[in-house]
Amino acid sequence: MRAVVLGSRPARGVGPVARARRAAVAGRGVGEGVVVARGLRVGAAYAWRLLVVGVVAYAGFVMLGRLQLVAVALFLALVVTSVLRPLADLLARWLPRALAVVVSVAGSLMAALGLLTLVGELVAREWDRLGREFGGGVGRIERWLQGPPFHVSPTVMSDLQGKVGSFVSGHRSALVSGAVSGAGRLVEVLTAAVLALFCSVFFIHSGDRMWSWFQEGLPRRARDPFGRAGGAAWRTFAGYTRGIVIVAATNAVLVGTALFVLRVPLALPLTLLEFFAAFVPLVGSPIALGVATVVALASRGPVIAIVVLALIVVVGQIEGHVLHPLVMSWAVRLHPVVVAVSVIAGSVLAGVVGAVVAVPMVSVAWAVGGELRGPWAGRRGVGA
């Protein structure tokens, strides 16, 4: 009879157990229990979520493209509301709320129509003189190009004029159809303006009650996040709108003063163009000043045109280093690279309208994300 020592096992069982363990480890490498690296798992988790967000964003852009007229009207209504709501609140201290809204909206509309009428009268009054100055200015430009340092041949200029004339005569039908389609676009613009005015009246009068009604239709758990997100979105949007109006008005005053001093024709229409162009950050103001430079070159000569061209640099520096940090930093905290990319992406997706609405949309999205992320991060820090 063989003695058995406690704690020991037969020698013949060691080999099969070891081989079974090695097979189990090898099986985990190729079977269901494959160990995936943590970085790959995190990347895959972010990837499918980003794909879902991209699909939702694309669907939103498609919907906005089909409802572009309504979207533009609502955007304009929100802009008007953010600008005129403080005035209506101030007048409501002495007048009934409805009357204060009517006075603020009607007064602003009359002021805008009066300014446009004045601009139209100035253009009509100076049109003949401007045509004569343009005729003489074109001759001065041709002589300037023929001299040093360009030395452009006169035949080149005459050939260029002939090509322009032949292009206009050859594409006359296309130009006429473009003008007709432009008339159709004008009808759409007027429709959007009327709808925006109609919505802005109700937004100014009872926008807070409309938002409360919307919140009451949400589940109880969603009311607080939606309330905080809506408050952050409106504060950012209203701050951006008021700030960009201040920046545009300052740019227009600087440019208009310089054009009046330099005696450039159509100074007031060019000033108004500068005001509206400043609503497109980074690129709108240089384009408007480029138009003013062409007018100055044709009417006042190359020296005045160079001075106006220098205004692009001066106004750009003032806007980028003085106005935006002082006026816009409290409402919008976006890096200039983000602003530039947003403007270009918006213009590619939706043209001029996209370039105008890109920065406020990105600012609102950033503000909403920060507002919803803040309390969660705070609770996380307390729990940690």
mmCIF file of C-alpha atoms in Angstrom:
data_model
loop_
_atom_site.group_PDB
_atom_site.id
_atom_site.type_symbol
_atom_site.label_atom_id
_atom_site.label_comp_id
_atom_site.label_asym_id
_atom_site.label_seq_id
_atom_site.Cartn_x
_atom_site.Cartn_y
_atom_site.Cartn_z
ATOM 1 C CA MET A 1 0.000 0.000 0.000
ATOM 2 C CA ARG A 2 1.396 3.396 -1.178
ATOM 3 C CA ALA A 3 1.636 6.219 1.362
ATOM 4 C CA VAL A 4 -0.043 9.505 0.479
ATOM 5 C CA VAL A 5 1.323 12.790 1.787
ATOM 6 C CA LEU A 6 -1.226 15.491 2.478
ATOM 7 C CA GLY A 7 -0.915 18.539 0.209
ATOM 8 C CA SER A 8 0.638 16.590 -2.642
ATOM 9 C CA ARG A 9 -0.931 15.362 -5.878
ATOM 10 C CA PRO A 10 -0.020 12.452 -8.149
ATOM 11 C CA ALA A 11 2.749 13.183 -10.568
ATOM 12 C CA ARG A 12 0.788 11.870 -13.508
ATOM 13 C CA GLY A 13 -1.862 14.676 -13.143
ATOM 14 C CA VAL A 14 0.527 17.596 -13.477
ATOM 15 C CA GLY A 15 0.973 17.385 -17.213
ATOM 16 C CA PRO A 16 -2.731 17.286 -18.259
ATOM 17 C CA VAL A 17 -3.656 20.177 -15.924
ATOM 18 C CA ALA A 18 -0.866 22.384 -17.239
ATOM 19 C CA ARG A 19 -1.778 21.594 -20.834
ATOM 20 C CA ALA A 20 -5.445 22.424 -20.126
ATOM 21 C CA ARG A 21 -4.510 25.783 -18.617
ATOM 22 C CA ARG A 22 -2.298 26.653 -21.598
ATOM 23 C CA ALA A 23 -5.120 25.728 -24.001
ATOM 24 C CA ALA A 24 -7.579 27.899 -22.071
ATOM 25 C CA VAL A 25 -5.227 30.889 -22.238
ATOM 26 C CA ALA A 26 -4.674 30.344 -25.957
ATOM 27 C CA GLY A 27 -8.419 30.006 -26.489
ATOM 28 C CA ARG A 28 -9.048 33.362 -24.896
ATOM 29 C CA GLY A 29 -6.755 34.948 -27.484
ATOM 30 C CA VAL A 30 -8.839 33.744 -30.429
ATOM 31 C CA GLY A 31 -12.290 33.107 -28.997
ATOM 32 C CA GLU A 32 -15.062 35.162 -27.512
ATOM 33 C CA GLY A 33 -12.950 36.617 -24.712
ATOM 34 C CA VAL A 34 -10.655 38.696 -26.981
ATOM 35 C CA VAL A 35 -9.052 41.507 -24.971
ATOM 36 C CA VAL A 36 -9.480 44.797 -26.934
ATOM 37 C CA ALA A 37 -7.177 47.672 -26.150
ATOM 38 C CA ARG A 38 -8.806 50.447 -24.118
ATOM 39 C CA GLY A 39 -7.889 53.145 -26.650
ATOM 40 C CA LEU A 40 -9.606 51.231 -29.451
ATOM 41 C CA ARG A 41 -12.739 50.715 -27.345
ATOM 42 C CA VAL A 42 -12.909 54.416 -26.449
ATOM 43 C CA GLY A 43 -12.279 55.421 -30.071
ATOM 44 C CA ALA A 44 -15.013 53.099 -31.323
ATOM 45 C CA ALA A 45 -17.441 54.456 -28.715
ATOM 46 C CA TYR A 46 -16.742 58.031 -29.785
ATOM 47 C CA ALA A 47 -16.843 57.079 -33.476
ATOM 48 C CA TRP A 48 -20.394 55.748 -33.575
ATOM 49 C CA ARG A 49 -21.644 58.603 -31.429
ATOM 50 C CA LEU A 50 -20.001 61.112 -33.769
ATOM 51 C CA LEU A 51 -21.596 59.338 -36.716
ATOM 52 C CA VAL A 52 -25.011 59.697 -35.077
ATOM 53 C CA VAL A 53 -24.384 63.380 -34.378
ATOM 54 C CA GLY A 54 -23.229 63.877 -37.974
ATOM 55 C CA VAL A 55 -26.363 62.210 -39.358
ATOM 56 C CA VAL A 56 -28.581 64.376 -37.155
ATOM 57 C CA ALA A 57 -26.689 67.528 -38.154
ATOM 58 C CA TYR A 58 -26.934 66.610 -41.849
ATOM 59 C CA ALA A 59 -30.663 65.980 -41.500
ATOM 60 C CA GLY A 60 -31.004 69.352 -39.794
ATOM 61 C CA PHE A 61 -29.173 71.120 -42.622
ATOM 62 C CA VAL A 62 -31.332 69.353 -45.222
ATOM 63 C CA MET A 63 -34.469 70.413 -43.380
ATOM 64 C CA LEU A 64 -33.228 73.990 -43.095
ATOM 65 C CA GLY A 65 -32.400 73.960 -46.801
ATOM 66 C CA ARG A 66 -35.950 72.954 -47.668
ATOM 67 C CA LEU A 67 -37.403 75.461 -45.194
ATOM 68 C CA GLN A 68 -34.836 78.160 -45.844
ATOM 69 C CA LEU A 69 -37.422 80.932 -46.129
ATOM 70 C CA VAL A 70 -38.976 80.090 -42.749
ATOM 71 C CA ALA A 71 -35.572 79.600 -41.098
ATOM 72 C CA VAL A 72 -34.285 82.963 -42.329
ATOM 73 C CA ALA A 73 -37.498 84.673 -41.209
ATOM 74 C CA LEU A 74 -37.245 83.179 -37.710
ATOM 75 C CA PHE A 75 -33.567 84.138 -37.489
ATOM 76 C CA LEU A 76 -34.369 87.726 -38.465
ATOM 77 C CA ALA A 77 -37.228 87.751 -35.951
ATOM 78 C CA LEU A 78 -34.851 86.679 -33.188
ATOM 79 C CA VAL A 79 -32.371 89.374 -34.244
ATOM 80 C CA VAL A 80 -35.075 92.061 -34.155
ATOM 81 C CA THR A 81 -36.292 90.748 -30.806
ATOM 82 C CA SER A 82 -32.836 90.833 -29.240
ATOM 83 C CA VAL A 83 -32.327 94.431 -30.378
ATOM 84 C CA LEU A 84 -35.792 95.877 -29.662
ATOM 85 C CA ARG A 85 -36.760 93.894 -26.554
ATOM 86 C CA PRO A 86 -34.793 96.195 -24.166
ATOM 87 C CA LEU A 87 -36.427 99.267 -25.770
ATOM 88 C CA ALA A 88 -39.890 97.730 -25.413
ATOM 89 C CA ASP A 89 -39.190 96.831 -21.773
ATOM 90 C CA LEU A 90 -38.107 100.413 -21.119
ATOM 91 C CA LEU A 91 -41.202 101.902 -22.747
ATOM 92 C CA ALA A 92 -43.423 99.416 -20.883
ATOM 93 C CA ARG A 93 -42.626 101.267 -17.643
ATOM 94 C CA TRP A 94 -44.793 104.172 -18.787
ATOM 95 C CA LEU A 95 -46.991 102.609 -21.506
ATOM 96 C CA PRO A 96 -49.086 99.450 -21.762
ATOM 97 C CA ARG A 97 -47.085 96.466 -22.969
ATOM 98 C CA ALA A 98 -48.853 96.191 -26.333
ATOM 99 C CA LEU A 99 -48.480 99.912 -27.038
ATOM 100 C CA ALA A 100 -44.795 99.832 -26.073
ATOM 101 C CA VAL A 101 -44.197 96.978 -28.527
ATOM 102 C CA VAL A 102 -46.027 98.804 -31.325
ATOM 103 C CA VAL A 103 -44.111 102.039 -30.697
ATOM 104 C CA SER A 104 -40.702 100.320 -30.619
ATOM 105 C CA VAL A 105 -41.306 98.190 -33.729
ATOM 106 C CA ALA A 106 -43.067 100.901 -35.773
ATOM 107 C CA GLY A 107 -40.512 103.559 -34.815
ATOM 108 C CA SER A 108 -37.575 101.345 -35.774
ATOM 109 C CA LEU A 109 -39.256 100.359 -39.042
ATOM 110 C CA MET A 110 -39.931 103.993 -39.949
ATOM 111 C CA ALA A 111 -36.324 104.936 -39.160
ATOM 112 C CA ALA A 112 -34.996 102.119 -41.373
ATOM 113 C CA LEU A 113 -37.334 103.004 -44.256
ATOM 114 C CA GLY A 114 -36.415 106.678 -43.938
ATOM 115 C CA LEU A 115 -32.710 105.841 -44.116
ATOM 116 C CA LEU A 116 -33.228 103.665 -47.193
ATOM 117 C CA THR A 117 -35.286 106.422 -48.839
ATOM 118 C CA LEU A 118 -32.530 108.935 -48.172
ATOM 119 C CA VAL A 119 -29.948 106.612 -49.681
ATOM 120 C CA GLY A 120 -32.113 106.099 -52.774
ATOM 121 C CA GLU A 121 -32.543 109.845 -53.249
ATOM 122 C CA LEU A 122 -28.798 110.437 -52.915
ATOM 123 C CA VAL A 123 -28.016 107.739 -55.478
ATOM 124 C CA ALA A 124 -30.615 109.095 -57.918
ATOM 125 C CA ARG A 125 -29.367 112.668 -57.440
ATOM 126 C CA GLU A 126 -25.680 111.828 -57.966
ATOM 127 C CA TRP A 127 -26.192 109.208 -60.671
ATOM 128 C CA ASP A 128 -25.516 111.506 -63.654
ATOM 129 C CA ARG A 129 -22.516 113.154 -62.042
ATOM 130 C CA LEU A 130 -21.227 109.798 -60.926
ATOM 131 C CA GLY A 131 -21.580 108.439 -64.465
ATOM 132 C CA ARG A 132 -19.501 111.323 -65.821
ATOM 133 C CA GLU A 133 -16.888 110.848 -63.109
ATOM 134 C CA PHE A 134 -16.761 107.137 -63.818
ATOM 135 C CA GLY A 135 -16.245 107.851 -67.514
ATOM 136 C CA GLY A 136 -13.340 110.159 -66.739
ATOM 137 C CA GLY A 137 -12.073 107.770 -64.066
ATOM 138 C CA VAL A 138 -11.915 104.871 -66.491
ATOM 139 C CA GLY A 139 -9.811 107.031 -68.815
ATOM 140 C CA ARG A 140 -7.500 107.939 -65.928
ATOM 141 C CA ILE A 141 -7.180 104.274 -64.983
ATOM 142 C CA GLU A 142 -6.277 103.349 -68.571
ATOM 143 C CA ARG A 143 -3.595 106.056 -68.716
ATOM 144 C CA TRP A 144 -2.296 104.981 -65.314
ATOM 145 C CA LEU A 145 -1.994 101.357 -66.447
ATOM 146 C CA GLN A 146 -0.273 102.391 -69.664
ATOM 147 C CA GLY A 147 2.403 104.269 -67.716
ATOM 148 C CA PRO A 148 5.104 102.925 -65.413
ATOM 149 C CA PRO A 149 5.424 100.490 -63.759
ATOM 150 C CA PHE A 150 2.729 98.470 -65.617
ATOM 151 C CA HIS A 151 3.260 99.595 -69.255
ATOM 152 C CA VAL A 152 0.042 97.937 -70.453
ATOM 153 C CA SER A 153 -0.397 98.217 -74.202
ATOM 154 C CA PRO A 154 -3.421 100.239 -75.436
ATOM 155 C CA THR A 155 -4.433 97.321 -77.665
ATOM 156 C CA VAL A 156 -4.818 95.137 -74.587
ATOM 157 C CA MET A 157 -7.286 97.603 -73.071
ATOM 158 C CA SER A 158 -9.274 97.897 -76.291
ATOM 159 C CA ASP A 159 -9.355 94.105 -76.693
ATOM 160 C CA LEU A 160 -10.574 93.781 -73.102
ATOM 161 C CA GLN A 161 -13.396 96.268 -73.723
ATOM 162 C CA GLY A 162 -14.353 94.402 -76.883
ATOM 163 C CA LYS A 163 -14.426 91.078 -75.044
ATOM 164 C CA VAL A 164 -16.637 92.536 -72.317
ATOM 165 C CA GLY A 165 -19.043 93.933 -74.938
ATOM 166 C CA SER A 166 -19.168 90.662 -76.856
ATOM 167 C CA PHE A 167 -19.751 88.718 -73.625
ATOM 168 C CA VAL A 168 -22.682 90.940 -72.679
ATOM 169 C CA SER A 169 -24.235 90.699 -76.149
ATOM 170 C CA GLY A 170 -23.679 86.941 -76.356
ATOM 171 C CA HIS A 171 -25.124 86.212 -72.912
ATOM 172 C CA ARG A 172 -27.971 88.706 -73.029
ATOM 173 C CA SER A 173 -30.621 86.019 -72.625
ATOM 174 C CA ALA A 174 -28.833 84.543 -69.622
ATOM 175 C CA LEU A 175 -28.566 87.987 -68.037
ATOM 176 C CA VAL A 176 -32.269 88.644 -68.636
ATOM 177 C CA SER A 177 -33.237 85.283 -67.103
ATOM 178 C CA GLY A 178 -30.956 86.043 -64.168
ATOM 179 C CA ALA A 179 -32.710 89.362 -63.681
ATOM 180 C CA VAL A 180 -36.106 87.625 -63.771
ATOM 181 C CA SER A 181 -34.972 85.058 -61.213
ATOM 182 C CA GLY A 182 -33.610 87.937 -59.155
ATOM 183 C CA ALA A 183 -37.091 89.453 -59.174
ATOM 184 C CA GLY A 184 -38.444 86.152 -57.866
ATOM 185 C CA ARG A 185 -35.824 86.184 -55.123
ATOM 186 C CA LEU A 186 -36.910 89.709 -54.266
ATOM 187 C CA VAL A 187 -40.453 88.445 -53.683
ATOM 188 C CA GLU A 188 -39.059 85.726 -51.382
ATOM 189 C CA VAL A 189 -37.026 88.323 -49.490
ATOM 190 C CA LEU A 190 -40.091 90.503 -48.974
ATOM 191 C CA THR A 191 -42.072 87.458 -47.795
ATOM 192 C CA ALA A 192 -39.348 86.546 -45.304
ATOM 193 C CA ALA A 193 -39.222 90.150 -44.071
ATOM 194 C CA VAL A 194 -42.994 90.269 -43.485
ATOM 195 C CA LEU A 195 -42.933 86.923 -41.666
ATOM 196 C CA ALA A 196 -39.982 88.052 -39.559
ATOM 197 C CA LEU A 197 -41.783 91.265 -38.610
ATOM 198 C CA PHE A 198 -44.931 89.336 -37.719
ATOM 199 C CA CYS A 199 -43.032 86.867 -35.503
ATOM 200 C CA SER A 200 -40.863 89.536 -33.870
ATOM 201 C CA VAL A 201 -43.951 91.417 -32.647
ATOM 202 C CA PHE A 202 -45.128 88.347 -30.717
ATOM 203 C CA PHE A 203 -41.610 87.479 -29.535
ATOM 204 C CA ILE A 204 -41.129 90.975 -28.106
ATOM 205 C CA HIS A 205 -44.577 91.090 -26.553
ATOM 206 C CA SER A 206 -44.774 87.645 -24.936
ATOM 207 C CA GLY A 207 -41.681 85.637 -25.784
ATOM 208 C CA ASP A 208 -41.153 84.607 -22.147
ATOM 209 C CA ARG A 209 -44.699 83.240 -21.903
ATOM 210 C CA MET A 210 -44.217 81.313 -25.144
ATOM 211 C CA TRP A 211 -41.065 79.718 -23.721
ATOM 212 C CA SER A 212 -42.859 78.827 -20.471
ATOM 213 C CA TRP A 213 -45.659 77.206 -22.465
ATOM 214 C CA PHE A 214 -43.082 75.153 -24.386
ATOM 215 C CA GLN A 215 -41.415 74.016 -21.142
ATOM 216 C CA GLU A 216 -44.714 72.904 -19.643
ATOM 217 C CA GLY A 217 -45.129 70.401 -22.478
ATOM 218 C CA LEU A 218 -41.836 68.688 -21.618
ATOM 219 C CA PRO A 219 -41.334 65.880 -19.086
ATOM 220 C CA ARG A 220 -40.520 67.085 -15.591
ATOM 221 C CA ARG A 221 -36.963 65.789 -15.704
ATOM 222 C CA ALA A 222 -36.279 67.654 -18.947
ATOM 223 C CA ARG A 223 -37.653 71.036 -17.860
ATOM 224 C CA ASP A 224 -34.658 72.139 -15.815
ATOM 225 C CA PRO A 225 -31.991 71.194 -18.444
ATOM 226 C CA PHE A 226 -34.067 72.764 -21.218
ATOM 227 C CA GLY A 227 -34.593 75.896 -19.114
ATOM 228 C CA ARG A 228 -30.879 76.300 -18.439
ATOM 229 C CA ALA A 229 -29.963 75.540 -22.041
ATOM 230 C CA GLY A 230 -32.568 77.980 -23.380
ATOM 231 C CA GLY A 231 -31.405 80.732 -21.019
ATOM 232 C CA ALA A 232 -27.768 80.265 -22.027
ATOM 233 C CA ALA A 233 -28.688 80.171 -25.732
ATOM 234 C CA TRP A 234 -30.732 83.371 -25.550
ATOM 235 C CA ARG A 235 -28.125 85.257 -23.493
ATOM 236 C CA THR A 236 -25.416 84.313 -25.975
ATOM 237 C CA PHE A 237 -27.495 85.070 -29.057
ATOM 238 C CA ALA A 238 -28.769 88.409 -27.728
ATOM 239 C CA GLY A 239 -25.298 89.398 -26.565
ATOM 240 C CA TYR A 240 -23.781 88.503 -29.926
ATOM 241 C CA THR A 241 -26.471 90.405 -31.848
ATOM 242 C CA ARG A 242 -26.170 93.566 -29.777
ATOM 243 C CA GLY A 243 -22.392 93.345 -29.876
ATOM 244 C CA ILE A 244 -22.225 92.908 -33.648
ATOM 245 C CA VAL A 245 -24.609 95.848 -34.087
ATOM 246 C CA ILE A 246 -22.269 98.028 -31.988
ATOM 247 C CA VAL A 247 -19.228 96.812 -33.947
ATOM 248 C CA ALA A 248 -20.959 97.384 -37.299
ATOM 249 C CA ALA A 249 -22.128 100.864 -36.301
ATOM 250 C CA THR A 250 -18.617 101.811 -35.149
ATOM 251 C CA ASN A 251 -17.076 100.546 -38.386
ATOM 252 C CA ALA A 252 -19.682 102.422 -40.421
ATOM 253 C CA VAL A 253 -19.005 105.683 -38.545
ATOM 254 C CA LEU A 254 -15.249 105.372 -39.093
ATOM 255 C CA VAL A 255 -15.581 104.503 -42.775
ATOM 256 C CA GLY A 256 -18.287 107.091 -43.428
ATOM 257 C CA THR A 257 -16.252 109.870 -41.798
ATOM 258 C CA ALA A 258 -13.187 108.958 -43.868
ATOM 259 C CA LEU A 259 -15.182 108.807 -47.118
ATOM 260 C CA PHE A 260 -16.817 112.181 -46.443
ATOM 261 C CA VAL A 261 -13.434 113.754 -45.680
ATOM 262 C CA LEU A 262 -11.930 112.266 -48.846
ATOM 263 C CA ARG A 263 -15.004 113.458 -50.849
ATOM 264 C CA VAL A 264 -15.683 110.025 -52.316
ATOM 265 C CA PRO A 265 -19.026 109.900 -54.183
ATOM 266 C CA LEU A 266 -21.893 107.897 -52.688
ATOM 267 C CA ALA A 267 -20.322 108.104 -49.238
ATOM 268 C CA LEU A 268 -23.619 107.453 -47.426
ATOM 269 C CA PRO A 269 -24.591 104.348 -49.474
ATOM 270 C CA LEU A 270 -21.070 102.994 -49.047
ATOM 271 C CA THR A 271 -21.304 103.625 -45.298
ATOM 272 C CA LEU A 272 -24.584 101.714 -45.176
ATOM 273 C CA LEU A 273 -22.963 98.888 -47.165
ATOM 274 C CA GLU A 274 -20.142 98.781 -44.618
ATOM 275 C CA PHE A 275 -22.669 98.561 -41.769
ATOM 276 C CA PHE A 276 -24.481 95.539 -43.211
ATOM 277 C CA ALA A 277 -21.276 93.866 -44.413
ATOM 278 C CA ALA A 278 -19.839 93.947 -40.879
ATOM 279 C CA PHE A 279 -22.440 91.333 -39.867
ATOM 280 C CA VAL A 280 -20.236 88.783 -41.666
ATOM 281 C CA PRO A 281 -17.174 88.578 -39.374
ATOM 282 C CA LEU A 282 -13.644 88.903 -40.751
ATOM 283 C CA VAL A 283 -14.587 89.035 -44.451
ATOM 284 C CA GLY A 284 -17.603 91.348 -44.759
ATOM 285 C CA SER A 285 -15.876 94.616 -43.898
ATOM 286 C CA PRO A 286 -12.907 94.143 -46.304
ATOM 287 C CA ILE A 287 -15.318 93.328 -49.168
ATOM 288 C CA ALA A 288 -17.351 96.504 -48.531
ATOM 289 C CA LEU A 289 -14.187 98.592 -48.362
ATOM 290 C CA GLY A 290 -13.022 96.953 -51.595
ATOM 291 C CA VAL A 291 -16.170 98.282 -53.301
ATOM 292 C CA ALA A 292 -15.449 101.725 -51.830
ATOM 293 C CA THR A 293 -11.884 101.476 -53.170
ATOM 294 C CA VAL A 294 -13.153 100.789 -56.704
ATOM 295 C CA VAL A 295 -15.512 103.779 -56.490
ATOM 296 C CA ALA A 296 -12.693 105.996 -55.206
ATOM 297 C CA LEU A 297 -10.331 104.772 -57.944
ATOM 298 C CA ALA A 298 -12.807 105.526 -60.714
ATOM 299 C CA SER A 299 -13.940 108.889 -59.341
ATOM 300 C CA ARG A 300 -11.037 110.354 -57.357
ATOM 301 C CA GLY A 301 -7.928 108.701 -58.756
ATOM 302 C CA PRO A 302 -5.323 106.202 -57.528
ATOM 303 C CA VAL A 303 -4.046 108.285 -54.588
ATOM 304 C CA ILE A 304 -7.450 108.480 -52.888
ATOM 305 C CA ALA A 305 -8.022 104.823 -53.743
ATOM 306 C CA ILE A 306 -4.799 103.877 -51.951
ATOM 307 C CA VAL A 307 -5.917 105.866 -48.911
ATOM 308 C CA VAL A 308 -9.263 104.068 -48.911
ATOM 309 C CA LEU A 309 -7.430 100.789 -49.338
ATOM 310 C CA ALA A 310 -5.384 101.606 -46.244
ATOM 311 C CA LEU A 311 -8.677 101.899 -44.369
ATOM 312 C CA ILE A 312 -9.127 98.134 -44.781
ATOM 313 C CA VAL A 313 -6.028 97.549 -42.656
ATOM 314 C CA VAL A 314 -6.893 100.232 -40.095
ATOM 315 C CA VAL A 315 -10.535 99.197 -39.648
ATOM 316 C CA GLY A 316 -9.530 95.532 -39.526
ATOM 317 C CA GLN A 317 -7.030 96.220 -36.753
ATOM 318 C CA ILE A 318 -9.525 98.296 -34.759
ATOM 319 C CA GLU A 319 -12.242 95.678 -35.183
ATOM 320 C CA GLY A 320 -10.016 92.730 -34.319
ATOM 321 C CA HIS A 321 -7.954 94.178 -31.468
ATOM 322 C CA VAL A 322 -10.236 96.786 -29.876
ATOM 323 C CA LEU A 323 -13.941 96.332 -30.658
ATOM 324 C CA HIS A 324 -14.266 92.558 -30.522
ATOM 325 C CA PRO A 325 -12.294 92.124 -27.258
ATOM 326 C CA LEU A 326 -14.196 94.976 -25.566
ATOM 327 C CA VAL A 327 -17.698 94.446 -26.942
ATOM 328 C CA MET A 328 -17.979 90.766 -27.864
ATOM 329 C CA SER A 329 -15.802 88.948 -25.318
ATOM 330 C CA TRP A 330 -18.482 88.934 -22.611
ATOM 331 C CA ALA A 331 -21.045 87.336 -24.935
ATOM 332 C CA VAL A 332 -19.000 85.170 -27.329
ATOM 333 C CA ARG A 333 -15.805 83.384 -26.351
ATOM 334 C CA LEU A 334 -14.617 81.852 -29.612
ATOM 335 C CA HIS A 335 -11.097 81.735 -30.987
ATOM 336 C CA PRO A 336 -10.568 83.675 -34.251
ATOM 337 C CA VAL A 337 -9.694 80.398 -35.979
ATOM 338 C CA VAL A 338 -13.089 78.969 -34.969
ATOM 339 C CA VAL A 339 -14.789 82.139 -36.256
ATOM 340 C CA ALA A 340 -12.971 81.962 -39.604
ATOM 341 C CA VAL A 341 -13.702 78.256 -40.095
ATOM 342 C CA SER A 342 -17.354 78.783 -39.136
ATOM 343 C CA VAL A 343 -17.781 81.624 -41.629
ATOM 344 C CA ILE A 344 -16.177 79.695 -44.491
ATOM 345 C CA ALA A 345 -18.120 76.506 -43.702
ATOM 346 C CA GLY A 346 -21.381 78.439 -43.468
ATOM 347 C CA SER A 347 -20.760 80.165 -46.786
ATOM 348 C CA VAL A 348 -19.995 76.824 -48.462
ATOM 349 C CA LEU A 349 -23.152 75.209 -47.072
ATOM 350 C CA ALA A 350 -25.653 78.066 -47.443
ATOM 351 C CA GLY A 351 -24.007 81.002 -49.215
ATOM 352 C CA VAL A 352 -24.288 84.482 -47.740
ATOM 353 C CA VAL A 353 -27.023 83.416 -45.316
ATOM 354 C CA GLY A 354 -24.805 80.659 -43.965
ATOM 355 C CA ALA A 355 -21.892 83.055 -43.513
ATOM 356 C CA VAL A 356 -24.117 85.393 -41.480
ATOM 357 C CA VAL A 357 -25.677 82.763 -39.194
ATOM 358 C CA ALA A 358 -22.612 80.510 -38.763
ATOM 359 C CA VAL A 359 -20.913 82.361 -35.898
ATOM 360 C CA PRO A 360 -24.040 82.915 -33.767
ATOM 361 C CA MET A 361 -25.054 79.268 -34.257
ATOM 362 C CA VAL A 362 -21.619 78.019 -33.167
ATOM 363 C CA SER A 363 -21.619 80.461 -30.238
ATOM 364 C CA VAL A 364 -25.043 79.313 -29.077
ATOM 365 C CA ALA A 365 -24.070 75.635 -29.387
ATOM 366 C CA TRP A 366 -20.900 76.239 -27.389
ATOM 367 C CA ALA A 367 -22.783 78.156 -24.685
ATOM 368 C CA VAL A 368 -25.472 75.469 -24.390
ATOM 369 C CA GLY A 369 -22.862 72.724 -24.150
ATOM 370 C CA GLY A 370 -20.992 74.601 -21.443
ATOM 371 C CA GLU A 371 -24.183 75.255 -19.482
ATOM 372 C CA LEU A 372 -25.259 71.609 -19.568
ATOM 373 C CA ARG A 373 -21.747 70.356 -18.863
ATOM 374 C CA GLY A 374 -21.101 72.662 -15.907
ATOM 375 C CA PRO A 375 -23.421 71.188 -13.244
ATOM 376 C CA TRP A 376 -22.544 67.630 -14.315
ATOM 377 C CA ALA A 377 -18.826 68.383 -13.985
ATOM 378 C CA GLY A 378 -19.456 69.983 -10.593
ATOM 379 C CA ARG A 379 -21.356 66.950 -9.293
ATOM 380 C CA ARG A 380 -18.606 64.744 -10.634
ATOM 381 C CA GLY A 381 -15.976 66.719 -8.791
ATOM 382 C CA VAL A 382 -17.935 66.558 -5.510
ATOM 383 C CA GLY A 383 -18.404 62.809 -5.881
ATOM 384 C CA ALA A 384 -14.727 62.335 -6.590
#
